[in-house]
mmCIF file of C-alpha atoms and ligand atoms in Angstrom:
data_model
loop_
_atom_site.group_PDB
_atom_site.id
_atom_site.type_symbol
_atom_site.label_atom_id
_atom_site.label_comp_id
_atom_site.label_asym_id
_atom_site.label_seq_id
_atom_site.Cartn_x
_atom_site.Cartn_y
_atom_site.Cartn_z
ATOM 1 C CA UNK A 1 44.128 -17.565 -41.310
ATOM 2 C CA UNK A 2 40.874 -18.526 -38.872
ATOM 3 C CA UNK A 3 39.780 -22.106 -40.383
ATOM 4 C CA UNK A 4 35.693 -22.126 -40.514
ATOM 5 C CA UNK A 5 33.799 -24.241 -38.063
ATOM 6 C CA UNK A 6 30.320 -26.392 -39.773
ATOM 7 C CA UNK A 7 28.306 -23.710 -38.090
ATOM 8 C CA UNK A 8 29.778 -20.511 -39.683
ATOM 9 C CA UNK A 9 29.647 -22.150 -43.299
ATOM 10 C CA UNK A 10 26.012 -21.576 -42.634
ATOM 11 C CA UNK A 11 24.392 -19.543 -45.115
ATOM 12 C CA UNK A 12 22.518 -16.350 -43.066
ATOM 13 C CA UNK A 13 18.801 -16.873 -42.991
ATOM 14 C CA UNK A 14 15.850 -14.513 -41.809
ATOM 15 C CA UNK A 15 13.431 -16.409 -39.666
ATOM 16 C CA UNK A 16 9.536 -15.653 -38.712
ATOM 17 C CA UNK A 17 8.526 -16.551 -35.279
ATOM 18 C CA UNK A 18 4.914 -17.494 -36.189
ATOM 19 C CA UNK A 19 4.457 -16.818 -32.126
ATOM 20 C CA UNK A 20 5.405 -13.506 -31.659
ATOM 21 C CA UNK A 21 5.331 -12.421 -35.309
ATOM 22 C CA UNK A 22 9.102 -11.610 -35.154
ATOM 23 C CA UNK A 23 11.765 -11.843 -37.466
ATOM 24 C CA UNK A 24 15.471 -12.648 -36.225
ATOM 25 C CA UNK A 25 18.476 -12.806 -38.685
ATOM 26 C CA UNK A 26 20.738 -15.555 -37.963
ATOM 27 C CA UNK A 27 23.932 -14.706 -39.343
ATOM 28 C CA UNK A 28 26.614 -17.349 -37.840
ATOM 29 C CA UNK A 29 29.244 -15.026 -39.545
ATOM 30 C CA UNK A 30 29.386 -12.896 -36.701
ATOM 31 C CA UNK A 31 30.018 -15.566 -34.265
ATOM 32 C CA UNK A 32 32.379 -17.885 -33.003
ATOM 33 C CA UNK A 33 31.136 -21.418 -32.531
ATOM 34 C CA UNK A 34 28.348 -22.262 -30.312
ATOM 35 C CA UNK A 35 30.718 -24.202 -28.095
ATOM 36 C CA UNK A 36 32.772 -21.618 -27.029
ATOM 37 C CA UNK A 37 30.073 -18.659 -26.064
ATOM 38 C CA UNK A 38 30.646 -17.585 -22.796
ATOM 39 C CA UNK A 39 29.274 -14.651 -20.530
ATOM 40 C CA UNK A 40 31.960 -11.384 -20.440
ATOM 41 C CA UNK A 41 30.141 -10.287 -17.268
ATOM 42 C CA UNK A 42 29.641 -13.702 -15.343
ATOM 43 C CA UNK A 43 27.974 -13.184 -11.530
ATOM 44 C CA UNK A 44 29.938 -13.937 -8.643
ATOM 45 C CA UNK A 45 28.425 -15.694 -6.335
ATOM 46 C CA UNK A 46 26.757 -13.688 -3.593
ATOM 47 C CA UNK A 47 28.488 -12.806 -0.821
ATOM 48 C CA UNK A 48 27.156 -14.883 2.440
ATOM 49 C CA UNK A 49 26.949 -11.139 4.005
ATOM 50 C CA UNK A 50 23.237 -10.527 5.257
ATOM 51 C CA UNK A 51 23.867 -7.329 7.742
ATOM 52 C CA UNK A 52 22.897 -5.179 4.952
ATOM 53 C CA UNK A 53 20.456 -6.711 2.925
ATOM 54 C CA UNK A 54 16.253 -5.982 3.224
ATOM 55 C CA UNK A 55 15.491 -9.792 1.639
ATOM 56 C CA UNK A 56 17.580 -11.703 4.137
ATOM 57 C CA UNK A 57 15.775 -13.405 7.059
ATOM 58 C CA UNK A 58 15.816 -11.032 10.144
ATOM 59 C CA UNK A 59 16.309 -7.525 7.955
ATOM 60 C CA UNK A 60 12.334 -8.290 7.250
ATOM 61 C CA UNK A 61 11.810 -4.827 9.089
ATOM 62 C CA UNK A 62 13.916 -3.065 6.197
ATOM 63 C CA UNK A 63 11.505 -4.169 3.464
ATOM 64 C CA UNK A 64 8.196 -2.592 2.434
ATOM 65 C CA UNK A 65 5.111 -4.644 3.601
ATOM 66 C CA UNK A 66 4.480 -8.093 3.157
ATOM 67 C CA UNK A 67 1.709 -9.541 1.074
ATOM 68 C CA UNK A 68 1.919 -13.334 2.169
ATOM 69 C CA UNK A 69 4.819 -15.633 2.849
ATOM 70 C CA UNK A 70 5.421 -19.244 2.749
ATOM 71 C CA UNK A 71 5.188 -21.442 4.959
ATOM 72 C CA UNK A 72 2.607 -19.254 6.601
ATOM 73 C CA UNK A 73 2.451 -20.602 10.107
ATOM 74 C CA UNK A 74 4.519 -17.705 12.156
ATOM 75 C CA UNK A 75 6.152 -20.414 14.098
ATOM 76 C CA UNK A 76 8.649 -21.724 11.271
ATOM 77 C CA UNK A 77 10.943 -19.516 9.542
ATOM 78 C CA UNK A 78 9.517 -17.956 6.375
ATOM 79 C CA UNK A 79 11.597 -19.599 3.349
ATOM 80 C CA UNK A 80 9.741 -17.671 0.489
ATOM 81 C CA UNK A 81 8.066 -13.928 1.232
ATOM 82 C CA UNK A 82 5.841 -12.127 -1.571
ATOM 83 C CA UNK A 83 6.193 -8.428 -0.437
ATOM 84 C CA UNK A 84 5.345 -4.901 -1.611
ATOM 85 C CA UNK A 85 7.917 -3.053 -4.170
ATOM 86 C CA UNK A 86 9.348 -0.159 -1.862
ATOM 87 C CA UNK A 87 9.645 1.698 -5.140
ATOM 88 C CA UNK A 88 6.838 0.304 -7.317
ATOM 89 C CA UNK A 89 6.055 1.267 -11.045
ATOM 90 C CA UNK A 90 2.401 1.751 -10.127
ATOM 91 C CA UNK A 91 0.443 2.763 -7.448
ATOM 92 C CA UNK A 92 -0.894 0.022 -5.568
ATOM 93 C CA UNK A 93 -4.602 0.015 -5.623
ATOM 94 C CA UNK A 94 -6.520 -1.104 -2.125
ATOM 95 C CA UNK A 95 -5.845 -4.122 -0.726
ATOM 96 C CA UNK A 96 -8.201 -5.624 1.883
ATOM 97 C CA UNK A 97 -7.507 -8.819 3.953
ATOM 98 C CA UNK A 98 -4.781 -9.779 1.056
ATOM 99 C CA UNK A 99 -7.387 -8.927 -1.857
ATOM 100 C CA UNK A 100 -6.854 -6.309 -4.064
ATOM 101 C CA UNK A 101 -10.187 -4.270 -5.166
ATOM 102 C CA UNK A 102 -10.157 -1.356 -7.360
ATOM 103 C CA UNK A 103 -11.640 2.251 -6.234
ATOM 104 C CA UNK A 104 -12.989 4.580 -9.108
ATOM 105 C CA UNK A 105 -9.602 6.176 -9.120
ATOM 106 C CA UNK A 106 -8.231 3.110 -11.007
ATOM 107 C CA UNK A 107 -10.227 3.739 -13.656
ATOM 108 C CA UNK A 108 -8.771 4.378 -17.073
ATOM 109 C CA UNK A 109 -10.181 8.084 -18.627
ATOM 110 C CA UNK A 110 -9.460 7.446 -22.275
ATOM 111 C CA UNK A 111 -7.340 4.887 -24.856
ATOM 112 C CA UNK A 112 -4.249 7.003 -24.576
ATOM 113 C CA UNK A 113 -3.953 7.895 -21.028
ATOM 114 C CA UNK A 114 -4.743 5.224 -18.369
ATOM 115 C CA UNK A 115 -3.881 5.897 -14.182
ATOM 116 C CA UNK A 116 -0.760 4.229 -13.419
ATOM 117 C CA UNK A 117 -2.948 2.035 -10.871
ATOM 118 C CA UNK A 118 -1.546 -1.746 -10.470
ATOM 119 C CA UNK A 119 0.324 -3.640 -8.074
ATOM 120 C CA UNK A 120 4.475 -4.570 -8.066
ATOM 121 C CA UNK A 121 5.211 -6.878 -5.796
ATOM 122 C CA UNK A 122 9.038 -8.950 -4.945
ATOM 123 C CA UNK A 123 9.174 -12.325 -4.403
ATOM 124 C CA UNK A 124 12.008 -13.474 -2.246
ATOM 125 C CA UNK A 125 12.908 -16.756 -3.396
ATOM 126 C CA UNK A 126 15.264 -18.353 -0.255
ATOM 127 C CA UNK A 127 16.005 -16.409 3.382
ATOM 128 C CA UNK A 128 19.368 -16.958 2.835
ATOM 129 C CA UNK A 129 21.548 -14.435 0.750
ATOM 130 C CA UNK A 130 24.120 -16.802 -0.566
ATOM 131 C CA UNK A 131 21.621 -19.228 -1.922
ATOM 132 C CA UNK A 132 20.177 -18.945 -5.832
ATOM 133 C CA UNK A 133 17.303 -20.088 -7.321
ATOM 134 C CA UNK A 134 18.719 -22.852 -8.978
ATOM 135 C CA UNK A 135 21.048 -23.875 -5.651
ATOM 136 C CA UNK A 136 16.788 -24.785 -4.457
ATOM 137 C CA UNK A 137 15.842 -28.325 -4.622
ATOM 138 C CA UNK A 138 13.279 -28.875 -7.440
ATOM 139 C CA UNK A 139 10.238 -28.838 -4.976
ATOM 140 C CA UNK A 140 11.479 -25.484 -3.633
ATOM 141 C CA UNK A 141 11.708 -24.297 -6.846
ATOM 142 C CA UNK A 142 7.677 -25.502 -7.607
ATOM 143 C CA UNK A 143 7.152 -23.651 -4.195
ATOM 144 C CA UNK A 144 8.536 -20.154 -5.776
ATOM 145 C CA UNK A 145 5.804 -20.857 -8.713
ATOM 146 C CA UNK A 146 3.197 -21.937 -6.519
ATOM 147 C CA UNK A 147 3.769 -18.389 -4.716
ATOM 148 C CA UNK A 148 3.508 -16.814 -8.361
ATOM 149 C CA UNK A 149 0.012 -18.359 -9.020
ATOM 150 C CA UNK A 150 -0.846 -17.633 -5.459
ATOM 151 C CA UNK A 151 -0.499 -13.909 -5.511
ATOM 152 C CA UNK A 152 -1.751 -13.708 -9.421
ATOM 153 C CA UNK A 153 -5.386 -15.581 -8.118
ATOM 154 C CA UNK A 154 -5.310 -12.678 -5.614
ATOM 155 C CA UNK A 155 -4.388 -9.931 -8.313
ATOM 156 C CA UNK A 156 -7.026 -11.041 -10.537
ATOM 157 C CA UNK A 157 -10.391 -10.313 -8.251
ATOM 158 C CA UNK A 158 -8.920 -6.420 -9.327
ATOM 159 C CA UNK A 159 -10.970 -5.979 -12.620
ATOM 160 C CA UNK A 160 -9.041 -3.467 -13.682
ATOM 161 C CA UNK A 161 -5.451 -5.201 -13.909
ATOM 162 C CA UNK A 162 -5.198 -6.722 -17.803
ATOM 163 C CA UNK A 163 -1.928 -8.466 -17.859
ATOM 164 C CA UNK A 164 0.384 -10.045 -14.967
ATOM 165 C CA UNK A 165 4.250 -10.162 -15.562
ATOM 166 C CA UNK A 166 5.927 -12.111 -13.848
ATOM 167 C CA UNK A 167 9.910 -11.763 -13.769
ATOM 168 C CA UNK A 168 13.477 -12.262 -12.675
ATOM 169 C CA UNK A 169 16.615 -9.946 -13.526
ATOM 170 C CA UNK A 170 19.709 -12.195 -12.127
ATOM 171 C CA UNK A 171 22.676 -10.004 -12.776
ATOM 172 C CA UNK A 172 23.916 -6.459 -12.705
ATOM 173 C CA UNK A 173 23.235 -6.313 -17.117
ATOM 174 C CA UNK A 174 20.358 -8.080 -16.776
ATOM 175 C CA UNK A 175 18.694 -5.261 -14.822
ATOM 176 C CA UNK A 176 19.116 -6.415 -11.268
ATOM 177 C CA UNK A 177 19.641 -4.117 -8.505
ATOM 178 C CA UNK A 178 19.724 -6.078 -5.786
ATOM 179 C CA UNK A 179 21.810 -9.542 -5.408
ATOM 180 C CA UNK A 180 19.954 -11.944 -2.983
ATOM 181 C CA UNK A 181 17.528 -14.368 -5.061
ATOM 182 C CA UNK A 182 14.361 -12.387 -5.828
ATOM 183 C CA UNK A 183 12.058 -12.309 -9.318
ATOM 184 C CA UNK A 184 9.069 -9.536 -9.634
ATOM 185 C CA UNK A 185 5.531 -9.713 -10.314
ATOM 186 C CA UNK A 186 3.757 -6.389 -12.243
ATOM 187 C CA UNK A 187 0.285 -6.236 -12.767
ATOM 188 C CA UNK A 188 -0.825 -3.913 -15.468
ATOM 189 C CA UNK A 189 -3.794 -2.407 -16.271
ATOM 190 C CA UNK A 190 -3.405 -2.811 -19.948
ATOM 191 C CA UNK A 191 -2.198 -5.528 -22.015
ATOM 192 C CA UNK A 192 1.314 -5.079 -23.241
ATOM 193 C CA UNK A 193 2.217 -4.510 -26.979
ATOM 194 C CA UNK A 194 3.902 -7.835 -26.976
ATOM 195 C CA UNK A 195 0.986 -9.853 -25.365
ATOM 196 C CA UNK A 196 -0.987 -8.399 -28.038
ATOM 197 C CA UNK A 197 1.003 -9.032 -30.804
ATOM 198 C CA UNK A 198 1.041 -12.590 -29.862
ATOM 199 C CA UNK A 199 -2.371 -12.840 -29.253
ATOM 200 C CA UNK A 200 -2.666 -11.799 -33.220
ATOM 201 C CA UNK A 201 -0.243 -14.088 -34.102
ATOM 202 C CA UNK A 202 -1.282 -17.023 -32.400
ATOM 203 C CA UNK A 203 -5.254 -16.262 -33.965
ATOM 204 C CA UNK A 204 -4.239 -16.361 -37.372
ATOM 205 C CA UNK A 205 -1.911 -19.663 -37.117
ATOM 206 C CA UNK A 206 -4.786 -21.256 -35.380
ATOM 207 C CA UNK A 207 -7.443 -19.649 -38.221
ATOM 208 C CA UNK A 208 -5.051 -20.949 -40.570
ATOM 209 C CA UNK A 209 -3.962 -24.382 -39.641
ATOM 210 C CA UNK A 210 -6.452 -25.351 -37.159
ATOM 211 C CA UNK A 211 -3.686 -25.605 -34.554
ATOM 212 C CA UNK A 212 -2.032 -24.079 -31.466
ATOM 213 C CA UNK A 213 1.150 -22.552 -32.315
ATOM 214 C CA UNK A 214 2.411 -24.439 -29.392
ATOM 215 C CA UNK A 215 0.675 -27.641 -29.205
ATOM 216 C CA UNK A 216 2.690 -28.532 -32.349
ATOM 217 C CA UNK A 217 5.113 -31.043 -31.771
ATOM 218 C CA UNK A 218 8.295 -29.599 -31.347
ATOM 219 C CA UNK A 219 11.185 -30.757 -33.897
ATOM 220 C CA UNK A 220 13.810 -32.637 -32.410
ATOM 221 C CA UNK A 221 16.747 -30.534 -33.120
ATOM 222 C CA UNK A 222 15.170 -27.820 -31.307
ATOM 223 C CA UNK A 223 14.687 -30.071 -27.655
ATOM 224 C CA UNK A 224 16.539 -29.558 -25.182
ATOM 225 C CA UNK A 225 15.301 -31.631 -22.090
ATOM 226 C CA UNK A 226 12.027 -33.428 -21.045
ATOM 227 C CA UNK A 227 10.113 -33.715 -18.111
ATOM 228 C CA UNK A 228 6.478 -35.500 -17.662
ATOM 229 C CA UNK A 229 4.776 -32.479 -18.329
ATOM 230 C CA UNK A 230 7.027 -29.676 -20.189
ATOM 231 C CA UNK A 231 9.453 -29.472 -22.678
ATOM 232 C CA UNK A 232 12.491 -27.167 -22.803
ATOM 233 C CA UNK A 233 13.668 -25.785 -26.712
ATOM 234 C CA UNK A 234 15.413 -23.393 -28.208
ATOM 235 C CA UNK A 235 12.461 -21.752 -30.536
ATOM 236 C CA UNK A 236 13.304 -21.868 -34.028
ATOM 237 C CA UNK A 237 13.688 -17.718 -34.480
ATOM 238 C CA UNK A 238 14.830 -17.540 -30.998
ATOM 239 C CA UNK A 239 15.596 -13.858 -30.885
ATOM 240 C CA UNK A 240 18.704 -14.528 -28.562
ATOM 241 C CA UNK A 241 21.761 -16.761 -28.483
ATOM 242 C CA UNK A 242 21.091 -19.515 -25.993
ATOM 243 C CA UNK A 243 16.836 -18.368 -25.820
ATOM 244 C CA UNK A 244 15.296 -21.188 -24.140
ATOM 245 C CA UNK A 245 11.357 -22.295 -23.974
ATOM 246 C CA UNK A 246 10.064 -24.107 -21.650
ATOM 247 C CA UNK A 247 6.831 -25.182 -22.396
ATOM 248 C CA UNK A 248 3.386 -26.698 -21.269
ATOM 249 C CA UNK A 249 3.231 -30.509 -22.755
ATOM 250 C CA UNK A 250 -0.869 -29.642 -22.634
ATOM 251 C CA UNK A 251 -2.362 -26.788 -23.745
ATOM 252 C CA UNK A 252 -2.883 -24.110 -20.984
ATOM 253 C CA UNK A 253 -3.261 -20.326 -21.477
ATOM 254 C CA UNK A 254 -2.545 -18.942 -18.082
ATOM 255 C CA UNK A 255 -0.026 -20.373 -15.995
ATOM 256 C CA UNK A 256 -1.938 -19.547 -13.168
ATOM 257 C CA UNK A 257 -3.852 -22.664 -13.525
ATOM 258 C CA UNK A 258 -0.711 -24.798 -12.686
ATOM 259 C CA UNK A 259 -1.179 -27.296 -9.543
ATOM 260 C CA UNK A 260 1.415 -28.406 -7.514
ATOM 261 C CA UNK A 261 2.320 -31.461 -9.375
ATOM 262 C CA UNK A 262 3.038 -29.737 -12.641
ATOM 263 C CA UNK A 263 4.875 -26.657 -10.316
ATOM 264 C CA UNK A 264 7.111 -28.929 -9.308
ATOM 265 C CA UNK A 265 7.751 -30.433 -12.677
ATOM 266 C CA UNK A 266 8.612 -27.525 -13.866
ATOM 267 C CA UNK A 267 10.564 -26.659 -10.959
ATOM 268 C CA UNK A 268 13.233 -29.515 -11.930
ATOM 269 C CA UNK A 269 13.164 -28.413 -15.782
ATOM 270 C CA UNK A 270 13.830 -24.782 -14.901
ATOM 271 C CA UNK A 271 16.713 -25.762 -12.394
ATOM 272 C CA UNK A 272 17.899 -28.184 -15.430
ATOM 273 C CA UNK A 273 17.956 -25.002 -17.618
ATOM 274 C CA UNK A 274 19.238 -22.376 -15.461
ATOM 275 C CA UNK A 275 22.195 -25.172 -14.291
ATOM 276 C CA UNK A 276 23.250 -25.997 -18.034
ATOM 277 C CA UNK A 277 22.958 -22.060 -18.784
ATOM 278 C CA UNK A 278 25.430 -21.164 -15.919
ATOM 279 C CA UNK A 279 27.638 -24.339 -16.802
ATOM 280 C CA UNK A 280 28.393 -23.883 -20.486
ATOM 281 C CA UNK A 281 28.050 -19.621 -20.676
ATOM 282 C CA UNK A 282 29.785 -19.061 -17.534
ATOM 283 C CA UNK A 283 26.921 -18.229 -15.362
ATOM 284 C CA UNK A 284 25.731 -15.479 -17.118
ATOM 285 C CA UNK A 285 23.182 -12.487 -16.269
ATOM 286 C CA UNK A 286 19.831 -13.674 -17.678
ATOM 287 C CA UNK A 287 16.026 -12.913 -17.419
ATOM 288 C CA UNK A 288 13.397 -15.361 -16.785
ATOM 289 C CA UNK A 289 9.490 -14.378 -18.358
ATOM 290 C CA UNK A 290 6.647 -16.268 -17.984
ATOM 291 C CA UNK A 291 5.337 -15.470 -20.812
ATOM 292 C CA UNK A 292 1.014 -15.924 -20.316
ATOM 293 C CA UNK A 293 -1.945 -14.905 -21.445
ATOM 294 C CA UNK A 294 -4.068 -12.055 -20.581
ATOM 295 C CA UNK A 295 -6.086 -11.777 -17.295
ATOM 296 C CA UNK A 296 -9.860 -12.287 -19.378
ATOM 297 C CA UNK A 297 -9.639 -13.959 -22.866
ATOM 298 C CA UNK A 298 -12.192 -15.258 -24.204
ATOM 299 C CA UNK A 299 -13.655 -18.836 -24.976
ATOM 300 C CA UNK A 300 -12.523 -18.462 -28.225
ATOM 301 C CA UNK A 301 -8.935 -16.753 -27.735
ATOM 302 C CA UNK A 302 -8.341 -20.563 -25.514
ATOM 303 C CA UNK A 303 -7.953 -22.319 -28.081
ATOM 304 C CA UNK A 304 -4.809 -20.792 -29.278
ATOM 305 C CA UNK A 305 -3.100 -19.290 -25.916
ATOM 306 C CA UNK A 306 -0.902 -21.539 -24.488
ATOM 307 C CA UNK A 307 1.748 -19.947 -21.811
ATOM 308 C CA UNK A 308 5.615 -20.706 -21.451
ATOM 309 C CA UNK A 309 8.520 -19.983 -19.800
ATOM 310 C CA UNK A 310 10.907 -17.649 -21.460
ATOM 311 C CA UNK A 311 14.980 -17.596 -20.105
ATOM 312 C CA UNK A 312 17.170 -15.250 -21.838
ATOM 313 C CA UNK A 313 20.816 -15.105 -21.297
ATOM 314 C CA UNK A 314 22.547 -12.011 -21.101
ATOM 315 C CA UNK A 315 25.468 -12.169 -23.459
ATOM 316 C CA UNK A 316 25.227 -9.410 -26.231
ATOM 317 C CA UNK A 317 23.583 -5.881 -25.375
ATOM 318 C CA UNK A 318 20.667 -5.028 -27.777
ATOM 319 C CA UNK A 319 21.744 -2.059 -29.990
ATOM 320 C CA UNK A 320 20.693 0.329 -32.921
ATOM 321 C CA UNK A 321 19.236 -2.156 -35.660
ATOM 322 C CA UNK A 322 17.159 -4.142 -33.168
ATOM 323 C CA UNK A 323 16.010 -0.589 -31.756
ATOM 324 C CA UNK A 324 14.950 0.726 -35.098
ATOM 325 C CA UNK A 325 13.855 -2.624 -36.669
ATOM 326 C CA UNK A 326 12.160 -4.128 -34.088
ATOM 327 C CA UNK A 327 14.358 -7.443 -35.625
ATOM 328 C CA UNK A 328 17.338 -9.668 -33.703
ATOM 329 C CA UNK A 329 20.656 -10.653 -35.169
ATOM 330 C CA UNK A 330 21.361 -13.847 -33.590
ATOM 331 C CA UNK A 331 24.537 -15.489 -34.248
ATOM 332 C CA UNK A 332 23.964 -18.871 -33.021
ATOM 333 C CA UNK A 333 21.528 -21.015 -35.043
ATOM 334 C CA UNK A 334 18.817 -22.552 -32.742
ATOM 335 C CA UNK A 335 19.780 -25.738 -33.882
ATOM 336 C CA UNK A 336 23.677 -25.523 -32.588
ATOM 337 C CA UNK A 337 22.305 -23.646 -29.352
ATOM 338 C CA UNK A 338 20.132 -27.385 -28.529
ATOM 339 C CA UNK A 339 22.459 -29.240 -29.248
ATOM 340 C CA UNK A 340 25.778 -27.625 -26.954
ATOM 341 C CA UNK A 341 22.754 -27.383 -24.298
ATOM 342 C CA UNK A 342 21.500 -30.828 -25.137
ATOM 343 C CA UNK A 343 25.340 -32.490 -24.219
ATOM 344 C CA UNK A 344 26.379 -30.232 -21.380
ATOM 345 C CA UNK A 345 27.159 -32.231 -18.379
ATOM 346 C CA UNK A 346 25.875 -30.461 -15.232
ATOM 347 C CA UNK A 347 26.562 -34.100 -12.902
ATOM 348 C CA UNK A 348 29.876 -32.839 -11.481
ATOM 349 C CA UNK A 349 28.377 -29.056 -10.299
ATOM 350 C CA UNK A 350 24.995 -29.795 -9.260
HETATM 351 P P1 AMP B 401 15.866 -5.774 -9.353
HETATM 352 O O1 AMP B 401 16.129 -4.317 -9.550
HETATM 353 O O2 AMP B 401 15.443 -6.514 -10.551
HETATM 354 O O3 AMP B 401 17.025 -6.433 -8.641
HETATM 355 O O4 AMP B 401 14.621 -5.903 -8.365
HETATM 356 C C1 AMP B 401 14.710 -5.545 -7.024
HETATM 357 C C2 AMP B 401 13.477 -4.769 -6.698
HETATM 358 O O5 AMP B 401 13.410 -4.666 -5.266
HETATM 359 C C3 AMP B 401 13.497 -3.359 -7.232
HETATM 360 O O6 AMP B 401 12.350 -3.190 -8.064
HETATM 361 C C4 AMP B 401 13.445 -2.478 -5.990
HETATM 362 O O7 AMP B 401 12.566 -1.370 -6.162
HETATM 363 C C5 AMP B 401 12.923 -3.398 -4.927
HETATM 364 N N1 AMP B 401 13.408 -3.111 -3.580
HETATM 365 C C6 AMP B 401 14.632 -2.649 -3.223
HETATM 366 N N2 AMP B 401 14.727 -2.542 -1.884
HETATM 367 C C7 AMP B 401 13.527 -2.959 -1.370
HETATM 368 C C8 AMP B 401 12.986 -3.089 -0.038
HETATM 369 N N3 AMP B 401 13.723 -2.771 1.022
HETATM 370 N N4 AMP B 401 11.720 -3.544 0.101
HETATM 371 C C9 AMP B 401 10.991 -3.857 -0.997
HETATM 372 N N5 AMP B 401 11.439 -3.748 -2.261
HETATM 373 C C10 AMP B 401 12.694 -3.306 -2.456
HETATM 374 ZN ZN1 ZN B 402 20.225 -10.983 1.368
HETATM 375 ZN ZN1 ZN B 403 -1.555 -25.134 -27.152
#
């Protein structure tokens, strides 16, 4: 017979996340210890083969325009480039000298039917096909941010656009198509159902306690790692096993208003994260979403908007009951997911 580890003589327990207003079963039942979760579909490392890729350096003609790249100066290689989706969600509205600006077209015509106006753009992380993002030295790392904010301050002269998403699929199940290091920005003219949600959420903790959801110390069984200006956690209804947070020290509602210091801050704490994810789950598909606040918000809504960093690893496929429900069964309990992430050694495989 299977002896029982501590965590699966855990009772089951439903969870609210007061953030998102979700709630997430965690049933340890179904699992088998924290310890020994590991991705089925792990990602080989990409091949160092470059003849037929569009985001390697010298393929640049293969890709669909570019919007900006860094280091701008034409004389040095380009080691990030911000270009145009060759098959975009949206149709791009007009850009002129690198600033979007919205014809009548864009407009919406009622509050059921909107154009499908708004800009998807790639963001190629490194030139070089073999190379991740978390193979990039922290400051590199702040440099792939910085090009985020970058191209967000452009977006947001557009009027119309309500919500920017940014995004990375790293892995065949995680939604990627394409292997070389890349993450997506979408600019939306509305303001998802999630965004909203949260925005609720986030109003009625604050009319209720006086607080930011997320300017609440975090409990120590939920850390995972520190830096001078973020923290990374597993939330407490984390609605996957493994969820990680990482998260503004000081309030701020839109990451765009990161500086360089703070980019590369987080730079190192993301690399931390996506390292010890890869380490102890077998470097596993995942999704990264930085998770902000709408475009215009008012004075009010910044007192209780504070952005993060979402990273979701890609172990169990989302099925019927969190289709219908709109709830998670998560087998791990965020405590026992801090903790194995807490104690894994990355020294030896940096
Ligand atoms: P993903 O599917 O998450 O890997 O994201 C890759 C994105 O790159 C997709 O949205 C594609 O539409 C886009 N894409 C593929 N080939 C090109 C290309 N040659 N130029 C620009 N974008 C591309
Ligand atoms: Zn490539
Ligand atoms: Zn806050």
């Amino acid at each position: 017979m299977a002896s029982s580890t501590p965590e699966q003589n855990r009772s089951p327990e439903l969870r609210r996340d007061p953030l998102n207003n979700r709630w997430v079963v965690f049933s340890p039942a179904r699992a088998k210890r924290p310890s020994d979760f590991k991705s089925k579909s792990p990602q080989n490392p990409s091949s160092n083969s470059n003849s037929s890729c569009p985001f390697c350096i010298g393929n640049e003609h293969d890709c669909a325009p570019e919007i900006f790249r860094f280091p701008s100066d034409p004389q040095y290689d380009w080691k990030i480039r911000v270009i145009e989706n060759l098959y975009p969600a949206l149709s791009r509205a007009v850009e002129k000298d690198g600033y979007p600006s919205c014809g009548t077209s864009c407009q919406g015509y009622s509050d059921r039917v909107v154009k499908g106006c708004g800009f998807h753009d790639v963001v190629i992380e490194t030139p070089v096909h073999s190379v991740q993002l978390s193979d990039l030295e922290p400051r590199e790392v702040g440099e792939v941010l910085l090009a985020y904010k970058k191209r967000i301050e452009q977006i947001k002269e557009c009027e119309f656009i309500k919500y920017v998403q940014v995004f990375k699929n790293h892995g065949a199940s995680a939604g990627a198509s394409m292997s070389h290091s890349h993450s997506q920005i979408l600019a939306l003219p509305v303001i998802p159902p999630t965004v909203s949600a949260r925005l609720c959420s986030t109003k009625e903790y604050f009319d209720q306690t006086g607080n930011c959801c997320l300017c609440e110390v975090q409990p120590k069984d939920l850390l995972v790692d520190e830096a001078k200006y973020f923290v990374s956690i597993v939330p407490s209804a984390a609605m996957f096993p493994f969820e990680i947070w990482i998260i503004p020290r000081d309030h701020s509602s839109h990451f765009h208003d990161i500086d360089s210091e703070k980019a590369i801050d987080l730079g190192g704490l993301l690399k931390l994260m996506l390292r010890k994810l890869a380490v102890q789950l077998n470097n596993p598909p995942f999704n990264f979403m930085i998770q902000t606040s709408p475009l215009q918000v008012t004075d009010s809504q910044l007192a209780y908007t504070h952005w993060y960093l979402q990273i979701v690893p890609q172990l169990s496929g989302v099925g019927g009951f969190e289709i219908g429900s709109g709830c998670y069964i998560n087998p791990v309990f965020p405590e026992d997911a801090a903790k194995v992430l807490r104690e894994v050694n990355i020294s030896n495989s940096m």
